[in-house]
Backbone as a printed PyTorch tensor [residue, N CA C, xyz], in Angstrom:
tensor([[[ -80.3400,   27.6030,   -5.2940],
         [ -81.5350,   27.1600,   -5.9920],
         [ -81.9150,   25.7580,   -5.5170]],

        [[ -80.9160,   24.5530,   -5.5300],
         [ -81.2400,   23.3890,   -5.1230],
         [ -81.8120,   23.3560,   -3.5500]],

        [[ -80.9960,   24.6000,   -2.7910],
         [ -81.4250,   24.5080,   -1.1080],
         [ -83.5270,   25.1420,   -1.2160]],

        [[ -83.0800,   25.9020,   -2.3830],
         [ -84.9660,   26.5550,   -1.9080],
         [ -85.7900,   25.4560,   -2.9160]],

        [[ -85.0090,   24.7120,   -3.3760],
         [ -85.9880,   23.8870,   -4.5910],
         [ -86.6420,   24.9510,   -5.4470]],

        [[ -85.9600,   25.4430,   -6.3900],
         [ -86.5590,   26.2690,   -6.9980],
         [ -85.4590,   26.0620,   -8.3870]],

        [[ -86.1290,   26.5960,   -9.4180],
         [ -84.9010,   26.2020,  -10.6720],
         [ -83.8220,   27.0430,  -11.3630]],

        [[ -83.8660,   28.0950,  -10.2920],
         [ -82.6840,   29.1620,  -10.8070],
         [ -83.0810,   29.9960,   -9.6440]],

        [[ -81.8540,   30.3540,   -9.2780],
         [ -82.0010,   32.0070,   -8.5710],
         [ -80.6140,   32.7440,   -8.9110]],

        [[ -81.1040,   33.9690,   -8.6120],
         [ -80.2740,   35.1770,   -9.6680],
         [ -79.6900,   35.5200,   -8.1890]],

        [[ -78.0780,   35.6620,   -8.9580],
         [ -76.9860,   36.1060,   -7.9110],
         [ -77.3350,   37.3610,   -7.2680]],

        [[ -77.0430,   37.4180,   -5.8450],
         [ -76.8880,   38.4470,   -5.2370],
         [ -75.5770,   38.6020,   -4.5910]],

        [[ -74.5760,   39.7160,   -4.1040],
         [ -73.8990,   39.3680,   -3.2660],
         [ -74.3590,   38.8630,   -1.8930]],

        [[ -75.1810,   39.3560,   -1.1140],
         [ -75.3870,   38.4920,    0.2850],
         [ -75.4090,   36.9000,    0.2220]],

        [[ -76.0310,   36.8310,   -0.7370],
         [ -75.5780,   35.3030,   -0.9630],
         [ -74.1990,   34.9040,   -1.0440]],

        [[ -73.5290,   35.4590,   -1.1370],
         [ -71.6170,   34.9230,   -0.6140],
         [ -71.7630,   34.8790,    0.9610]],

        [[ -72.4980,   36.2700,    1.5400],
         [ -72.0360,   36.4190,    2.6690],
         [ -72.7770,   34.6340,    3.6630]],

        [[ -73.6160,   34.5800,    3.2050],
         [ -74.3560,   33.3190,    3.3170],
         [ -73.7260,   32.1920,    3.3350]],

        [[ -73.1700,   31.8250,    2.4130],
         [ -72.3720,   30.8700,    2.1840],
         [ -71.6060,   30.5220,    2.8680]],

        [[ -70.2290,   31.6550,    3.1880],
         [ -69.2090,   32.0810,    4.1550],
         [ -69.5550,   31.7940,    5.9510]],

        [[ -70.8560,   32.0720,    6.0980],
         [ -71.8340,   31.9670,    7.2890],
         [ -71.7500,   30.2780,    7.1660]],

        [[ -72.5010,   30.0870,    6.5280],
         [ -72.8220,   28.4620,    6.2130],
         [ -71.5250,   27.5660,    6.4940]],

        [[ -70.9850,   27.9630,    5.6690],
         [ -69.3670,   27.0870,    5.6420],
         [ -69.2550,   27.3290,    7.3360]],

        [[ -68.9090,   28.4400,    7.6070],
         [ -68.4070,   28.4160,    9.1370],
         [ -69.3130,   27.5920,   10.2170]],

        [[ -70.7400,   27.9570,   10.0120],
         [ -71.4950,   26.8340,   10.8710],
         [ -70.7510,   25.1260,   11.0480]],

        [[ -70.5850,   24.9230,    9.4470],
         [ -70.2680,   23.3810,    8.9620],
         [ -68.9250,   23.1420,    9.9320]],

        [[ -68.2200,   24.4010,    9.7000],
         [ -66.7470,   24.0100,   10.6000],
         [ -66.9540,   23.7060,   11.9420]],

        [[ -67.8320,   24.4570,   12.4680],
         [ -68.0360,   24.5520,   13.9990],
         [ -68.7160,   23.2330,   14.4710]],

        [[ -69.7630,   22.8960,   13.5090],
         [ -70.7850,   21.6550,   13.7630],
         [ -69.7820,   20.5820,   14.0430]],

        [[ -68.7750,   20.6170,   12.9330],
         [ -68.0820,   19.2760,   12.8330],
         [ -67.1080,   18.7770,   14.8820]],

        [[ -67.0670,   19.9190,   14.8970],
         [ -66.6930,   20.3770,   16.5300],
         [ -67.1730,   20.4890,   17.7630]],

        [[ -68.5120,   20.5660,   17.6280],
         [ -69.4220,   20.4900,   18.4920],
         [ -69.6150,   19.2000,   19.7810]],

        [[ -69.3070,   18.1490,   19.0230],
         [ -69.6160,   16.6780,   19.7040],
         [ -67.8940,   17.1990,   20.5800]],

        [[ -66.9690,   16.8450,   19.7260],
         [ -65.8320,   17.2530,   21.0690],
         [ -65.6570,   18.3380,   22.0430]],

        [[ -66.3880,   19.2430,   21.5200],
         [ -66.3200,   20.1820,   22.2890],
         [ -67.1730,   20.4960,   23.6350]],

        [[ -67.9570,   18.9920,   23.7000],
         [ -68.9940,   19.2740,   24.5770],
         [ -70.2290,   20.3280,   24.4310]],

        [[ -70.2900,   20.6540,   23.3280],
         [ -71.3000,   21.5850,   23.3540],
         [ -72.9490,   22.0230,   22.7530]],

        [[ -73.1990,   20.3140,   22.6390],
         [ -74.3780,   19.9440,   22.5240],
         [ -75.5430,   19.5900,   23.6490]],

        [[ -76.6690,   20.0290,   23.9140],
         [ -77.5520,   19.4270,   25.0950],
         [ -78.4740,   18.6870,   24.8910]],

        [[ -78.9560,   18.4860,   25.7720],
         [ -80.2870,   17.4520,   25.5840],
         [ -81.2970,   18.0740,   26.4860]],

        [[ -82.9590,   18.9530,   25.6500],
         [ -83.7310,   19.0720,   26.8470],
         [ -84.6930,   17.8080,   26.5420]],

        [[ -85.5250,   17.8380,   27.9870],
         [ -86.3740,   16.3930,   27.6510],
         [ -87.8630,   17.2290,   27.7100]],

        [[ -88.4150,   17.2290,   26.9870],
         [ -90.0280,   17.7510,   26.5870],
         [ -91.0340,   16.3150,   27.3540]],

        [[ -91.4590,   16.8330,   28.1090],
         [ -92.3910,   15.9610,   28.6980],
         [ -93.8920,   15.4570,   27.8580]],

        [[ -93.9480,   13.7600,   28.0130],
         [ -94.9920,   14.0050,   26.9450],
         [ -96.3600,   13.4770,   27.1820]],

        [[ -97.2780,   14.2400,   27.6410],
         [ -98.6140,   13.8990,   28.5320],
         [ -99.6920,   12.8790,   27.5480]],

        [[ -99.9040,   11.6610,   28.4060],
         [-100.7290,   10.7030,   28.2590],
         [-102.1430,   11.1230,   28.7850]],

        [[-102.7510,   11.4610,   27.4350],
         [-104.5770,   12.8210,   27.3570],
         [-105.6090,   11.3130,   28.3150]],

        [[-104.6580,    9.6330,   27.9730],
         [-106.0210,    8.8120,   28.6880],
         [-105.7950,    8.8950,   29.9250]],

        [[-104.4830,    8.8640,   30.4240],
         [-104.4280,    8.7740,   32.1750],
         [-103.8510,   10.0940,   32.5610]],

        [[-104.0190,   11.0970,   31.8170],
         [-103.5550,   12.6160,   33.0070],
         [-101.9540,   11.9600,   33.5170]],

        [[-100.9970,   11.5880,   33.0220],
         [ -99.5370,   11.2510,   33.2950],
         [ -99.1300,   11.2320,   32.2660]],

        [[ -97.3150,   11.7330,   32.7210],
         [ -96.5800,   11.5090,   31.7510],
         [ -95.3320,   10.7450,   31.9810]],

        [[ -95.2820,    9.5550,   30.9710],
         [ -94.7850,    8.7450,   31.2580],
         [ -93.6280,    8.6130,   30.1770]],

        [[ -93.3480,    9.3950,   29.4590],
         [ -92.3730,    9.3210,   28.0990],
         [ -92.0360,   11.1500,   27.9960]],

        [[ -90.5790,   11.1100,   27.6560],
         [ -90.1560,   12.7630,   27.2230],
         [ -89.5630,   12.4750,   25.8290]],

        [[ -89.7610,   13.5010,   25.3290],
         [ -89.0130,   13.4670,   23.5530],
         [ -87.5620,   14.0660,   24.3370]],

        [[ -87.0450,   13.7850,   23.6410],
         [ -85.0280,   14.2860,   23.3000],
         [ -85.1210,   15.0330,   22.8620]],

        [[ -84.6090,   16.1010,   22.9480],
         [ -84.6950,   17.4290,   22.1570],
         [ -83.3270,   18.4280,   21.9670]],

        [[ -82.2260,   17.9490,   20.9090],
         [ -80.8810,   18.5350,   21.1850],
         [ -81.1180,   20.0490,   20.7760]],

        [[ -79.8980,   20.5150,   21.2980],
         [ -79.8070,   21.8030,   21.3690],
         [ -78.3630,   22.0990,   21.2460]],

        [[ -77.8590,   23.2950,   20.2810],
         [ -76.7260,   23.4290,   20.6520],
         [ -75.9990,   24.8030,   21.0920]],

        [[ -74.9230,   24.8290,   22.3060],
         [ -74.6560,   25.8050,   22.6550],
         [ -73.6680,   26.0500,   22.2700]],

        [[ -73.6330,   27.1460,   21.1360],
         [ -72.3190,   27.2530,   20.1300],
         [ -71.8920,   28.7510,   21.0890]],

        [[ -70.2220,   28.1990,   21.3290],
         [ -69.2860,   29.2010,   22.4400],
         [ -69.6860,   30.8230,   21.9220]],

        [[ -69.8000,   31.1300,   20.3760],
         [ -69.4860,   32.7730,   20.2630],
         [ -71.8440,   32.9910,   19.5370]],

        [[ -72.5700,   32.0060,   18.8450],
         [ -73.4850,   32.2230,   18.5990],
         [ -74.5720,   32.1270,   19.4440]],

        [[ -74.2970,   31.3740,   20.7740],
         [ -75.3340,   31.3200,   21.8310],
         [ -76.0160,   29.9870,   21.2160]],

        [[ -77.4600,   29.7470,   21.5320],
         [ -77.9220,   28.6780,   21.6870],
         [ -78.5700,   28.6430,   20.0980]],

        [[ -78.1480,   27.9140,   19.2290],
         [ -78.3900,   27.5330,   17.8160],
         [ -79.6680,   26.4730,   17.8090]],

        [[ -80.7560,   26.8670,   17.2650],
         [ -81.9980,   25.5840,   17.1860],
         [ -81.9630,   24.5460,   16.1160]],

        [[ -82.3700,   23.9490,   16.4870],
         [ -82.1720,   22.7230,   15.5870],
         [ -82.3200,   23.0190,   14.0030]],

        [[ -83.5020,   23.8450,   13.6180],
         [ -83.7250,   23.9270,   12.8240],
         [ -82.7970,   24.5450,   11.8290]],

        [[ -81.8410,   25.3850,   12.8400],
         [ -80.9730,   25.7040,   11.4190],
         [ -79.4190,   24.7650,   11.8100]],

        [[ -79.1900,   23.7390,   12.4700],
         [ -78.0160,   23.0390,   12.6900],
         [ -78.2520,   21.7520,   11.8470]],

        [[ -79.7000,   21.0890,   12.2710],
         [ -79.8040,   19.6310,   11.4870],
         [ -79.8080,   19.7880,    9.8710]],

        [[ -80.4600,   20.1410,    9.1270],
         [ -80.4570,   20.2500,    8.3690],
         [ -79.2740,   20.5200,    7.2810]],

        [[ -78.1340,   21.1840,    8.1650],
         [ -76.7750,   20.8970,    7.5930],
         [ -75.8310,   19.9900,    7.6210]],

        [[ -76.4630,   19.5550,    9.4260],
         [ -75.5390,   17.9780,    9.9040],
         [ -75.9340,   17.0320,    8.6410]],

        [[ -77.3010,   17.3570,    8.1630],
         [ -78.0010,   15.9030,    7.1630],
         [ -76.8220,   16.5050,    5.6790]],

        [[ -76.7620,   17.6100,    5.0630],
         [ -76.1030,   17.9960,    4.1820],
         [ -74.7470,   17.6630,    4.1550]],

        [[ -74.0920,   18.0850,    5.2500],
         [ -72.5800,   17.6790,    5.3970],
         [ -72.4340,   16.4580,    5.9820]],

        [[ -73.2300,   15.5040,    5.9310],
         [ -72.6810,   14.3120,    6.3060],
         [ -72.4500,   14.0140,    8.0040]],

        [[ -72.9380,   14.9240,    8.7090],
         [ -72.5760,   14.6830,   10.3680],
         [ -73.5730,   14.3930,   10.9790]],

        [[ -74.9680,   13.8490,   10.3560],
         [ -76.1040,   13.3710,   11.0320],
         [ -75.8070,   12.6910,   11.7150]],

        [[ -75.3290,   11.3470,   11.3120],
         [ -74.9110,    9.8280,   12.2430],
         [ -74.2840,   10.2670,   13.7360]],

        [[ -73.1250,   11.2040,   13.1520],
         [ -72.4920,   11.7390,   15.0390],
         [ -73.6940,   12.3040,   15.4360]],

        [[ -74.3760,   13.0600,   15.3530],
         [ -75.3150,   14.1550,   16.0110],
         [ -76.6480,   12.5090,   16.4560]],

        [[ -76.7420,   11.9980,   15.5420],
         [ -78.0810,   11.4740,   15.9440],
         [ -77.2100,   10.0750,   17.3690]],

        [[ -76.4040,    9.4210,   16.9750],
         [ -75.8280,    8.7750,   17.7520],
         [ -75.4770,    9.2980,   18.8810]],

        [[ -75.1490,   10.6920,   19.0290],
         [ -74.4300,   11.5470,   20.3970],
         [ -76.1470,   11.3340,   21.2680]],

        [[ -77.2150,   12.0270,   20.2720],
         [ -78.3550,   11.8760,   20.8710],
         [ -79.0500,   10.9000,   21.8410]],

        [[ -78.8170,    9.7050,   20.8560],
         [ -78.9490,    8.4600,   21.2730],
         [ -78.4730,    7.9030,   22.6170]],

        [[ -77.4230,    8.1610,   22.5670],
         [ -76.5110,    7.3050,   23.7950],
         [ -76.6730,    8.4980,   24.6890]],

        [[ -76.8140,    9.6920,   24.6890],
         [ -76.8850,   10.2830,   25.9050],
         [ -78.3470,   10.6940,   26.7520]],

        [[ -79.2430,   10.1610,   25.3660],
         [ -80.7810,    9.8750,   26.1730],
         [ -80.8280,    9.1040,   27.1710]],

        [[ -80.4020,    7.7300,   26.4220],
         [ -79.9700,    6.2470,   26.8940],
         [ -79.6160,    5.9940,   28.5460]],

        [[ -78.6240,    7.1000,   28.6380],
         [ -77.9060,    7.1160,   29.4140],
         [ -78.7180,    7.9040,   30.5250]],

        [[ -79.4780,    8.7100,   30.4150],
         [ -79.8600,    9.8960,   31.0150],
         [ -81.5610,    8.8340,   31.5530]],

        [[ -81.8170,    8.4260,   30.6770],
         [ -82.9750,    7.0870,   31.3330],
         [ -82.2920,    5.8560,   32.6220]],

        [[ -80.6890,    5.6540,   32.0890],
         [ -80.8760,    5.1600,   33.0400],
         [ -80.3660,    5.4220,   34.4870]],

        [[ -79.8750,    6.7210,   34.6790],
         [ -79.8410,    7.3850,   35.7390],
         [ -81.7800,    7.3900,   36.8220]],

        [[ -82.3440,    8.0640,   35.4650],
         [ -83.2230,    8.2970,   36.1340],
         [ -84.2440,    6.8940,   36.8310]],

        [[ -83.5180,    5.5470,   36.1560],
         [ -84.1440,    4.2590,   36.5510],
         [ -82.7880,    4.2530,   38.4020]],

        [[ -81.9910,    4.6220,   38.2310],
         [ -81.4410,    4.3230,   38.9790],
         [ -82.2100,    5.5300,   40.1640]],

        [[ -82.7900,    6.4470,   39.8570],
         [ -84.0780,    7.3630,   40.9290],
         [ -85.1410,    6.7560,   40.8930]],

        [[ -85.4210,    5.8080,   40.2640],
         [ -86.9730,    5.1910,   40.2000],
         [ -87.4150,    6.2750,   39.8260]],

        [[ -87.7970,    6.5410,   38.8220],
         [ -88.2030,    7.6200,   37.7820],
         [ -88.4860,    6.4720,   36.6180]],

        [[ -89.6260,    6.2000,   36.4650],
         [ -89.9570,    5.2750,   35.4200],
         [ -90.6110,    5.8520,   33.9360]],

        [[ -90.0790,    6.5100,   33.5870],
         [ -89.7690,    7.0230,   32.3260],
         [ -89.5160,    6.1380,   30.9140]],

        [[ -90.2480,    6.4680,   29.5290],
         [ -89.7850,    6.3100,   28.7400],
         [ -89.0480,    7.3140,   27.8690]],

        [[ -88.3670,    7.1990,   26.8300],
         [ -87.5980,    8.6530,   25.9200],
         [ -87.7690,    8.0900,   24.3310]],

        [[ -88.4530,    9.1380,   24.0150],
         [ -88.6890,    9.2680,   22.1490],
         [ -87.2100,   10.2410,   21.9020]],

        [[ -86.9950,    9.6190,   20.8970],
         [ -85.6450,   10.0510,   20.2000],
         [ -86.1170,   10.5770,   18.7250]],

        [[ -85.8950,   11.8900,   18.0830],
         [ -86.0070,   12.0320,   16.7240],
         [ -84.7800,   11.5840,   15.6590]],

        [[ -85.1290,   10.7240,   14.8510],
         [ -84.2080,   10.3000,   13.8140],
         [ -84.5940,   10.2350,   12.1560]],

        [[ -83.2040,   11.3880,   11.7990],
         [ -83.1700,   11.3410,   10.3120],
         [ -83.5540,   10.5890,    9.4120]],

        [[ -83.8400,   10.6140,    8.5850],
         [ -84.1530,    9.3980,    6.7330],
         [ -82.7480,    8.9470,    6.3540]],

        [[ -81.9440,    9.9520,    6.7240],
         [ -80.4460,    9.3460,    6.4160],
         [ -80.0170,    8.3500,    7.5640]],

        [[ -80.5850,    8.2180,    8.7520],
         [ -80.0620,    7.5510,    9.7090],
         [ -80.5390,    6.3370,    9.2050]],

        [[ -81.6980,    6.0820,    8.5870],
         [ -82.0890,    4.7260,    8.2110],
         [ -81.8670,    4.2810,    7.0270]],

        [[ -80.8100,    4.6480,    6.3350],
         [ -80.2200,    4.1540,    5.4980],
         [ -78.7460,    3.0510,    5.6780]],

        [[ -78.8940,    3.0680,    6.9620],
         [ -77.4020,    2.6380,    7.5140],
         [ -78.0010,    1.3340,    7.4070]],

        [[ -77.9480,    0.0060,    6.5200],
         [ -77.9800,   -1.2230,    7.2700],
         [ -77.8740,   -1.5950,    8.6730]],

        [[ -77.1760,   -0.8640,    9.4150],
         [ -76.9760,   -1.5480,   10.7030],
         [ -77.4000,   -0.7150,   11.8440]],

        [[ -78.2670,    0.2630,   11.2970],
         [ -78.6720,    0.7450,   11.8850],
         [ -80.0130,    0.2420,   13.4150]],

        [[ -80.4460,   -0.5160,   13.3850],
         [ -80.9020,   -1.4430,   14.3270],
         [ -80.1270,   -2.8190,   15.4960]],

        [[ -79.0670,   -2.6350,   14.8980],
         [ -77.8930,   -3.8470,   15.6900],
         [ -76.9800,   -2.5700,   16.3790]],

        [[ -76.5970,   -1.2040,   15.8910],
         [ -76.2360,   -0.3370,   16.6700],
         [ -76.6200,    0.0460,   17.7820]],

        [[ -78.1990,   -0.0910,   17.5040],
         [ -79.0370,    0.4160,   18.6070],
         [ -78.9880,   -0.3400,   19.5310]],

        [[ -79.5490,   -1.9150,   19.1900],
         [ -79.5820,   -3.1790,   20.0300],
         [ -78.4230,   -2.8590,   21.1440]],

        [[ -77.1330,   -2.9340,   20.4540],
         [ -75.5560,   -3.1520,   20.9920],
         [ -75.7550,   -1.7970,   22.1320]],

        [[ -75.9010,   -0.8380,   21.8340],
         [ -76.2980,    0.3690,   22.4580],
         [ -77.4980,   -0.0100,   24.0890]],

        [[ -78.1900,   -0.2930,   22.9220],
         [ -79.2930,   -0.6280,   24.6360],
         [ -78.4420,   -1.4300,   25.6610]],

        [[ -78.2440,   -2.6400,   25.1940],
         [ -77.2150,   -3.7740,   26.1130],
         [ -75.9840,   -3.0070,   26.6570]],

        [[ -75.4620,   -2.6230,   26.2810],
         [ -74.3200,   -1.6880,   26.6520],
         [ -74.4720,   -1.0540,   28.3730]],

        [[ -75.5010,    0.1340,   27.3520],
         [ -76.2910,    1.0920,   28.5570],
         [ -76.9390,    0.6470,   29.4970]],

        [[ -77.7130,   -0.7520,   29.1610],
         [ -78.7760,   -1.5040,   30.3030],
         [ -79.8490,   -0.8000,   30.3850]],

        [[ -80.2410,   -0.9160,   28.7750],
         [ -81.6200,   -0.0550,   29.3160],
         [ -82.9760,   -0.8320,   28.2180]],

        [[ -84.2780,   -1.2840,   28.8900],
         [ -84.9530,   -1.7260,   28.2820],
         [ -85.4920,   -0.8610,   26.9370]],

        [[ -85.5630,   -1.8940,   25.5430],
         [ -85.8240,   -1.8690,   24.5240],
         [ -86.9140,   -0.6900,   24.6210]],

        [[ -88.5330,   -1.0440,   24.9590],
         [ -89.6880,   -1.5100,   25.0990],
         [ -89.6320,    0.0020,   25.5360]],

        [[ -88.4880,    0.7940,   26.2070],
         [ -88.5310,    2.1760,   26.8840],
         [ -88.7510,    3.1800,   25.9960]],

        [[ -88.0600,    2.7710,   24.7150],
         [ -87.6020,    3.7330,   23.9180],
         [ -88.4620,    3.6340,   22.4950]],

        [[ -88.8550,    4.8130,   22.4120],
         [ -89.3840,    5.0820,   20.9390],
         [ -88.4720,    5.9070,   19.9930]],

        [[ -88.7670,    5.9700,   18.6830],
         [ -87.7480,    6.5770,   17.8730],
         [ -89.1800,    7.5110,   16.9970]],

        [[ -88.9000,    8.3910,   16.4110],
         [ -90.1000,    9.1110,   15.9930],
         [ -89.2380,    9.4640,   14.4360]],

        [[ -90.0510,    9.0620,   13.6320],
         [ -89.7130,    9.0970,   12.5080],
         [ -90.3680,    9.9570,   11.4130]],

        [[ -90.4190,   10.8030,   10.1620],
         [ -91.0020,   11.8060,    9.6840],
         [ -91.9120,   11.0450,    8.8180]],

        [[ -93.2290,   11.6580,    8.2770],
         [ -93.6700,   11.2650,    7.0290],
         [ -93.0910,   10.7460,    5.9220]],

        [[ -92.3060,   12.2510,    5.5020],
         [ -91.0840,   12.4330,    4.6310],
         [ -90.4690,   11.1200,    4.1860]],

        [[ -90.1430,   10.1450,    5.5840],
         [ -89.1130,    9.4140,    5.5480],
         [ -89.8580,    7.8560,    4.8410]],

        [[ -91.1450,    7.9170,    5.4080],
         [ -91.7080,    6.8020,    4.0980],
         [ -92.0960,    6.7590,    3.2950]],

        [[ -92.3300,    8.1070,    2.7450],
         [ -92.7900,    8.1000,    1.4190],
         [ -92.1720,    8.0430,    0.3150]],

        [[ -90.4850,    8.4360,    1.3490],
         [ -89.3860,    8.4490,    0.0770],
         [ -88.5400,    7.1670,   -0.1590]],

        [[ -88.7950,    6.3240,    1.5030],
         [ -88.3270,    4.6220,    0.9370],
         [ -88.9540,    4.0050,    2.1850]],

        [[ -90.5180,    3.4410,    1.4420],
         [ -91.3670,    2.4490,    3.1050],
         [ -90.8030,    1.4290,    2.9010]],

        [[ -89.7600,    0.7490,    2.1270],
         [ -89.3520,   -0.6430,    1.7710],
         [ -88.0510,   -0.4060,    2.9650]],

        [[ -87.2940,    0.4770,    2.9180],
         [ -86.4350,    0.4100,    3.6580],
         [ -86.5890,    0.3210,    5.3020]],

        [[ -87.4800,    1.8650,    5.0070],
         [ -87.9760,    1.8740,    6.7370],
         [ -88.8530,    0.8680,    7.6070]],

        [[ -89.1140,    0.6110,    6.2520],
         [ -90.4610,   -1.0320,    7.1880],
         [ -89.2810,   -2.3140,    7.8400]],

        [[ -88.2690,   -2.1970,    7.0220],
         [ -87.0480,   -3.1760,    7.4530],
         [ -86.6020,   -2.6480,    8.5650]],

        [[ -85.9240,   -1.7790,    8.5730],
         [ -85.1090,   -1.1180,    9.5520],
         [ -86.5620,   -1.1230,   11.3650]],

        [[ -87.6850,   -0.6240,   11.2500],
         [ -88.2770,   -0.3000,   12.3500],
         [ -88.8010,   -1.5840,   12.5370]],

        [[ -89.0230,   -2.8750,   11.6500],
         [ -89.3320,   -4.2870,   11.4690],
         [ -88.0610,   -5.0590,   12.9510]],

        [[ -86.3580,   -4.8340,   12.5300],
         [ -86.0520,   -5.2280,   13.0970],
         [ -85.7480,   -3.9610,   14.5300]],

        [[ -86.0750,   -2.8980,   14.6130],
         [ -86.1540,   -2.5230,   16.1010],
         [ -86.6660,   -3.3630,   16.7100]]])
């Protein structure tokens, strides 16, 4: 009931079988980052004033060993539930990061939009991670966009105005 927002729903059994499903996703998710078995495609993202594209969104993906390729839509939404956003959005992060600056090292002058959770910006330090991250990687600030939901200011613009204030 709380997952459909709704104020009661009447038992069924498939709903165990659901659950049982669910739980096992959660086990596997938690496994995923060691297991290597997360990707990154890059969605190219066309600039309508100059006919170029000069920025790709991040776009994870995961290739779970026995379910095949799992979409985001049904993985994030549990990473945000069970608490494994931060690994998933951080794995994201640093391997965009990283993947820009290969492609600076091709002269491939590229920027990369990253999608990030409402829970990710709840982290106080969530902007000095990043900072520490860029310096790390060697990769200009100014490259990188972060794309953030509606959702996420309507439910705290006091926070998010801080947090994207000090990006």
């Amino acid at each position: 009931a709380k997952r459909e927002k709704v104020e009661y729903v009447i038992y069924h059994p498939d709903l165990d079988r659901l659950s049982i499903e669910r739980s096992a996703l959660a086990h596997d998710l938690r496994q995923a980052i060691k297991n290597n078995e997360f990707l990154l495609y890059y969605q190219p993202k066309l600039d309508l004033r100059t006919n170029s594209i000069d920025c790709v969104e991040a776009l994870i993906r995961w290739q779970h060993p026995d379910r095949g390729l799992v979409p985001p839509n049904d993985f994030i939404p549990l990473a945000e539930e069970i608490g494994f956003i931060d690994s998933v959005t951080w794995w994201v992060i640093e391997t965009a990061l990283t993947q820009l600056r290969r492609w600076d090292a091709e002269g491939v002058g590229l920027s990369v939009s990253v999608n990030i959770s409402a829970i990710n910006l709840r982290d106080p330090s969530f902007a000095e991670k990043v900072h520490h991250l860029l310096e790390t990687i060697g990769v200009d600030a100014a490259r990188v966009e972060f794309e953030i939901t509606e959702s996420t200011l309507i439910n705290d613009p006091l926070r998010v105005t801080s947090v994207v204030s000090e990006l």
